[in-house]
mmCIF file of C-alpha atoms in Angstrom:
data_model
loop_
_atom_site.group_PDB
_atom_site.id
_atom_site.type_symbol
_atom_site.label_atom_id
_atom_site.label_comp_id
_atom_site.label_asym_id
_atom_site.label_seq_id
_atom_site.Cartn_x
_atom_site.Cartn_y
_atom_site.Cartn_z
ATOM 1 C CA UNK A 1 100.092 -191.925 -122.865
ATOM 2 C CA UNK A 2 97.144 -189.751 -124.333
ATOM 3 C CA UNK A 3 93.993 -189.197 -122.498
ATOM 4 C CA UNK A 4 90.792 -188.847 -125.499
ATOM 5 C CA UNK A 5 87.824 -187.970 -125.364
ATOM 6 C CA UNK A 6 85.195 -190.081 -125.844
ATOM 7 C CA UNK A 7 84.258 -188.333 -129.391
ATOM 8 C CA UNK A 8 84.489 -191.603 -131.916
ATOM 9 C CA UNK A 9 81.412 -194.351 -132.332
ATOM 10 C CA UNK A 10 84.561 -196.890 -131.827
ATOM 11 C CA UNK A 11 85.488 -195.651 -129.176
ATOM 12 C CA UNK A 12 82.292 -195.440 -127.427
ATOM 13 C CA UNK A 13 81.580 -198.787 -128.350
ATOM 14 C CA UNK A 14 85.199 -200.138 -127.490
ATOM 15 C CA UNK A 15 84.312 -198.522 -123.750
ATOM 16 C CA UNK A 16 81.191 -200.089 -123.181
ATOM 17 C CA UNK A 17 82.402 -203.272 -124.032
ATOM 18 C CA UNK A 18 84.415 -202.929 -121.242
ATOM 19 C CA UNK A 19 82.034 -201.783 -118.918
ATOM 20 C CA UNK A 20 79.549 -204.316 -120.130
ATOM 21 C CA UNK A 21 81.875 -206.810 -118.232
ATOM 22 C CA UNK A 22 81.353 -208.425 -114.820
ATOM 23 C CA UNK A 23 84.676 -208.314 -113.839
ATOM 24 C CA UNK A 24 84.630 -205.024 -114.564
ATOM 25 C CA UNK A 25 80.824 -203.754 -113.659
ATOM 26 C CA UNK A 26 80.598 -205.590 -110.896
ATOM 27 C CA UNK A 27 82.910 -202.910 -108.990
ATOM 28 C CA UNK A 28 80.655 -200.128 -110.281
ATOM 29 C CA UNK A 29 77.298 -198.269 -109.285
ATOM 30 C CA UNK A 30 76.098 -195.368 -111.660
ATOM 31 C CA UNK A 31 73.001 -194.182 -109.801
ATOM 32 C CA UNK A 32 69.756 -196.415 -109.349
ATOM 33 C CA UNK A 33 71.498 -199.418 -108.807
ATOM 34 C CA UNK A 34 73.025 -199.409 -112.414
ATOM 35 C CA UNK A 35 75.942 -201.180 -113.041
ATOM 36 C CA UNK A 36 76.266 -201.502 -116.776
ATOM 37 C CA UNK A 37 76.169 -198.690 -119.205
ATOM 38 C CA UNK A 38 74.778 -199.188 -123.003
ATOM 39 C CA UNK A 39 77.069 -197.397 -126.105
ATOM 40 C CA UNK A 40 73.784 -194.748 -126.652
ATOM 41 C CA UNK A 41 74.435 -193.966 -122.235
ATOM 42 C CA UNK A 42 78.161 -193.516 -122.269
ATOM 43 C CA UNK A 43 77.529 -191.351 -125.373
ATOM 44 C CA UNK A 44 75.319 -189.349 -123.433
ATOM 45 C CA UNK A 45 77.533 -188.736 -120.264
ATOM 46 C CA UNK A 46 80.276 -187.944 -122.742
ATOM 47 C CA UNK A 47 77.921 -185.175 -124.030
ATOM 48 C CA UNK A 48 76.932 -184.009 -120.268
ATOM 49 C CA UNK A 49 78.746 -181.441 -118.388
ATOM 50 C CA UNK A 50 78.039 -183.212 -115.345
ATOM 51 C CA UNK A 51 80.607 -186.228 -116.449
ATOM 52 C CA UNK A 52 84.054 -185.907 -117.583
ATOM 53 C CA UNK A 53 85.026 -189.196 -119.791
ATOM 54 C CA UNK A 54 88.475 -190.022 -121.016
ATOM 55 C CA UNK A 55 90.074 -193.057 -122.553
ATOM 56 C CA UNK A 56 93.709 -193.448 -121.765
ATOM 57 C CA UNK A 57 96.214 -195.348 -123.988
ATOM 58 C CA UNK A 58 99.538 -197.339 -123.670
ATOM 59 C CA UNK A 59 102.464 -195.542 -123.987
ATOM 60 C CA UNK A 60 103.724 -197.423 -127.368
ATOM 61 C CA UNK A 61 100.894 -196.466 -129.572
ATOM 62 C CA UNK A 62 97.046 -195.118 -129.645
ATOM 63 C CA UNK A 63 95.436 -198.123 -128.433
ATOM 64 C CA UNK A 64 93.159 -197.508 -125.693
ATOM 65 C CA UNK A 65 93.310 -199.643 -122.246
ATOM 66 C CA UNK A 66 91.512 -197.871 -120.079
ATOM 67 C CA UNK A 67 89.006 -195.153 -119.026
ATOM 68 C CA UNK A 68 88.830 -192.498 -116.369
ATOM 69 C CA UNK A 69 85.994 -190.147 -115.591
ATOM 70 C CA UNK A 70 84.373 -188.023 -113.175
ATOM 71 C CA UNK A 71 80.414 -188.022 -112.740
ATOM 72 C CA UNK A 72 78.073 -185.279 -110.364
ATOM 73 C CA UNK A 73 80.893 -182.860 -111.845
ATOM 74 C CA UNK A 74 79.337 -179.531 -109.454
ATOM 75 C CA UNK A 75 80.545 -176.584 -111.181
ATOM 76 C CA UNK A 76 78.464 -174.579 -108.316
ATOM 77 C CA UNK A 77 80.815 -176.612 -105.383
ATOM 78 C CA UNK A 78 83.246 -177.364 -107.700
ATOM 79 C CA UNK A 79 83.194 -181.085 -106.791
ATOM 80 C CA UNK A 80 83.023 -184.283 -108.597
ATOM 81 C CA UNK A 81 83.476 -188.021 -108.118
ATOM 82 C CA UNK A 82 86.034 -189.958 -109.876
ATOM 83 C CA UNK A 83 86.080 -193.813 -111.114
ATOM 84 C CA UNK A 84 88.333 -195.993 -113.419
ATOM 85 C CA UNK A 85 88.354 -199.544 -115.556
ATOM 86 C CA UNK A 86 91.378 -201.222 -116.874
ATOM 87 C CA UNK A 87 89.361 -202.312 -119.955
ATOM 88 C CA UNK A 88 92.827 -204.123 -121.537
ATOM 89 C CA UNK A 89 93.882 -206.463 -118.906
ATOM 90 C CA UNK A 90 97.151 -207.811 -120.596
ATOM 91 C CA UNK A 91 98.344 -203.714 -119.266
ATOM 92 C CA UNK A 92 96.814 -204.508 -115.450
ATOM 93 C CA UNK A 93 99.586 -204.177 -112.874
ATOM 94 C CA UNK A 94 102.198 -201.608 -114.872
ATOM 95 C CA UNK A 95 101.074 -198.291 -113.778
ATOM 96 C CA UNK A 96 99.104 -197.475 -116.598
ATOM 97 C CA UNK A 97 95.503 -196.750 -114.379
ATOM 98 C CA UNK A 98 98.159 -195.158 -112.019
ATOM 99 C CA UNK A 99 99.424 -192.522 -114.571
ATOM 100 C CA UNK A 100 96.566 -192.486 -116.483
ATOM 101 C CA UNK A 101 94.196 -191.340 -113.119
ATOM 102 C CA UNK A 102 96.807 -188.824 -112.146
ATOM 103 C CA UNK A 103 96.815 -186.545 -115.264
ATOM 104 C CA UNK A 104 93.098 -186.934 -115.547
ATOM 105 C CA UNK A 105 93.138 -185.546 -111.849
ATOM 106 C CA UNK A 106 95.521 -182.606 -112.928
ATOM 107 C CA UNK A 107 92.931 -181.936 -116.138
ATOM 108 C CA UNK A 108 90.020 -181.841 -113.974
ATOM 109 C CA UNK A 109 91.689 -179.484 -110.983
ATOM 110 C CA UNK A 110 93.334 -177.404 -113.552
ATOM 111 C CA UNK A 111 90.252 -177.115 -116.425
ATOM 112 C CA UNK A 112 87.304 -177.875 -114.693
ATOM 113 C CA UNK A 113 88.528 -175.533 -111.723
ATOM 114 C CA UNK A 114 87.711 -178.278 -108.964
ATOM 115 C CA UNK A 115 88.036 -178.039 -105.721
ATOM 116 C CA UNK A 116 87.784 -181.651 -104.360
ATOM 117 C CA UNK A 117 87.245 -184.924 -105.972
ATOM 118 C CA UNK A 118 85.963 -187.961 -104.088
ATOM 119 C CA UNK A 119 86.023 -191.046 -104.678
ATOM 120 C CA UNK A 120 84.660 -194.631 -103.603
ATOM 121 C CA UNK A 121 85.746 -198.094 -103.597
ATOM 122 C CA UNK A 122 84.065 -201.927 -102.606
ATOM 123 C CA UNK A 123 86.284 -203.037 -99.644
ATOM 124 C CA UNK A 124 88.632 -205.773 -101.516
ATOM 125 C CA UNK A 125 88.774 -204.420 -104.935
ATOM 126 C CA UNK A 126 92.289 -204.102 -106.047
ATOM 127 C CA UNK A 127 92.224 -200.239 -107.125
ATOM 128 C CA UNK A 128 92.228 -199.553 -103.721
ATOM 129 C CA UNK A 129 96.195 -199.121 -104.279
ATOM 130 C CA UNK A 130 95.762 -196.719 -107.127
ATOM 131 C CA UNK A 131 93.073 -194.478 -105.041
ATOM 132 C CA UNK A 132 95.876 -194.734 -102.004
ATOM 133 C CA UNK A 133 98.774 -194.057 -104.824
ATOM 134 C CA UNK A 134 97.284 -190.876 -105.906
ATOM 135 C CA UNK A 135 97.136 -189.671 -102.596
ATOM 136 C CA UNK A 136 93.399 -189.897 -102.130
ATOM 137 C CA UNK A 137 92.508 -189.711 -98.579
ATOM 138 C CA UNK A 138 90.397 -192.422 -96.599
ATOM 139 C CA UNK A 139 86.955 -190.567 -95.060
ATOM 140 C CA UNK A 140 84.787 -192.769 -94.159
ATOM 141 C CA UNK A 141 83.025 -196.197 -94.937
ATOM 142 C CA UNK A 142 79.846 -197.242 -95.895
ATOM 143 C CA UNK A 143 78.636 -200.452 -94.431
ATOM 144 C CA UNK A 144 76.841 -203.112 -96.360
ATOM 145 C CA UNK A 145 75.458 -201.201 -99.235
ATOM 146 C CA UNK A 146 77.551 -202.658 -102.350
ATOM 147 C CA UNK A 147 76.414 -206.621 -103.613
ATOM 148 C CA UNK A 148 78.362 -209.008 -105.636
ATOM 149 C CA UNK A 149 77.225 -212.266 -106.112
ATOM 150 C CA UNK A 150 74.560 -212.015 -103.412
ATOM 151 C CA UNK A 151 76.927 -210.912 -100.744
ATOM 152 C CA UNK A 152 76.998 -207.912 -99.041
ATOM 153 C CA UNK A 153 80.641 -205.749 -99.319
ATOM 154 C CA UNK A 154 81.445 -202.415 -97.452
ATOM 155 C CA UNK A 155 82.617 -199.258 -99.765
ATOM 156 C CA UNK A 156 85.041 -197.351 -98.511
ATOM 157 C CA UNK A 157 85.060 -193.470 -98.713
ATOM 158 C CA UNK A 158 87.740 -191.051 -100.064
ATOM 159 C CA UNK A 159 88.557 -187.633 -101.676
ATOM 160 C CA UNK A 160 91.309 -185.227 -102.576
ATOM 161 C CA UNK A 161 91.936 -181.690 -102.333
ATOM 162 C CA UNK A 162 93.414 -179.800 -104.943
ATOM 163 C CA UNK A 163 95.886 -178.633 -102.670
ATOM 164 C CA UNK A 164 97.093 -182.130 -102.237
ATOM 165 C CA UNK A 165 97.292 -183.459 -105.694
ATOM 166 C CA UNK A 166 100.226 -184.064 -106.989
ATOM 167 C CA UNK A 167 100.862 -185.255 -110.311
ATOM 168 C CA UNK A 168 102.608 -188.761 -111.217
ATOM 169 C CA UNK A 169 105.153 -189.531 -113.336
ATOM 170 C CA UNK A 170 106.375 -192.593 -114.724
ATOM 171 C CA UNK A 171 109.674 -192.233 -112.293
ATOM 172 C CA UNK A 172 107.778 -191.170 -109.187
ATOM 173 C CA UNK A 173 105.347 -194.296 -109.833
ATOM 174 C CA UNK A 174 107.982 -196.420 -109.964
ATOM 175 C CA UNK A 175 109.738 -195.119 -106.782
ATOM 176 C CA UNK A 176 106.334 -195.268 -105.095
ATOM 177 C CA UNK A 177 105.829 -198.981 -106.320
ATOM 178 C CA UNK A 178 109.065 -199.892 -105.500
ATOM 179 C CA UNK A 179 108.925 -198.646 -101.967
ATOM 180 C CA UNK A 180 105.503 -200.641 -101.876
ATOM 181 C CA UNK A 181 107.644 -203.806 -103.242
ATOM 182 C CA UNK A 182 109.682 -203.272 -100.361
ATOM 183 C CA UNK A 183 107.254 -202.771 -97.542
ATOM 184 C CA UNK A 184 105.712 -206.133 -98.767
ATOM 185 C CA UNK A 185 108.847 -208.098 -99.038
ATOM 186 C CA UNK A 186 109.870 -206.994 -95.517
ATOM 187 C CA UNK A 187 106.545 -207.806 -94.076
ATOM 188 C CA UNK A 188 106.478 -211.295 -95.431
ATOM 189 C CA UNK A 189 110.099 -211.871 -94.330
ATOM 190 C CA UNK A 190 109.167 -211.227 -90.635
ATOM 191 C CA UNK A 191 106.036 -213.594 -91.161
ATOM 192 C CA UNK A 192 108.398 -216.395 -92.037
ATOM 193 C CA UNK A 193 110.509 -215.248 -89.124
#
């Protein structure tokens, strides 16, 4: 898995393709209310020191899947707040945003000199388990700010210290997933019983 920077017109526009998606925007806010970002914005994050873009690709070749990136990068507080898309959905549900997230978080502690990334996610979006996997702590929640299809969703609050991050690797993913596997399968069998 490589993590690039956002530095080709291709990939730029391959990115906001994926961000110009409901399913995929619709989990979002950039500031104002704006949801979807235009090939000529994400070129101009990419270009800001206050955002830190980076595609990540599948282990098998170059092909980008995904992005990761940090916006409000402080260099003063040494702070930032992270987000992620799965832009390649035939990868969803293999780790890859899982891995991908937790070297991105080891680039920006170790190279941007961070201190504490935080983080935020719409109460029943399905990345909550990769925020939770990377050992991203729950802070608070925000009630009633967040719409999707006219209805109102909570967003729940959380960050991470450097001090606590620890970086993934394919085996420790798996051992983590696998003790999730577990905790589900037991939980369902004492449903049924």
């Amino acid at each position: 898995m490589k993590l690039l920077p956002l530095d080709t017109p291709e990939l730029i526009e391959l990115v906001a393709s994926w961000l110009a998606r409901k399913e995929n925007y619709q989990w979002l806010e950039f500031g104002g209310g704006r949801q979807i970002l235009t090939p000529a914005l994400l070129k101009v994050m990419a270009q800001r020191e206050t955002h830190f873009l980076r595609a990540y690709t599948s282990d098998r070749d170059d092909a980008s899947i995904g992005i990761v990136g940090l916006n409000n990068v402080d260099r003063t507080f040494r702070t930032a707040m992270f987000w992620g898309v799965s832009g390649d959905k035939s990868f969803r549900n293999r780790g890859y945003s899982t891995i991908a997230s937790s070297k991105f978080m080891t680039l920006a502690f170790r190279d941007l000199g961070l201190y504490a990334i935080n983080t935020w996610s719409v109460d029943h979006n399905p990345s909550l388990r990769t925020i939770e996997r990377l050992g991203f702590r729950f802070i608070g929640r925000q009630r009633q700010c967040h719409y999707i299809d006219g209805r109102l969703y909570d967003r729940l609050l959380f960050d991470l210290l450097a001090s606590e991050h620890r970086e993934l690797d394919k085996e420790r993913w798996h051992r983590i997933g696998r003790s999730h596997r577990e905790a589900d399968y037991e939980q369902r069998q004492a449903q049924r019983g």
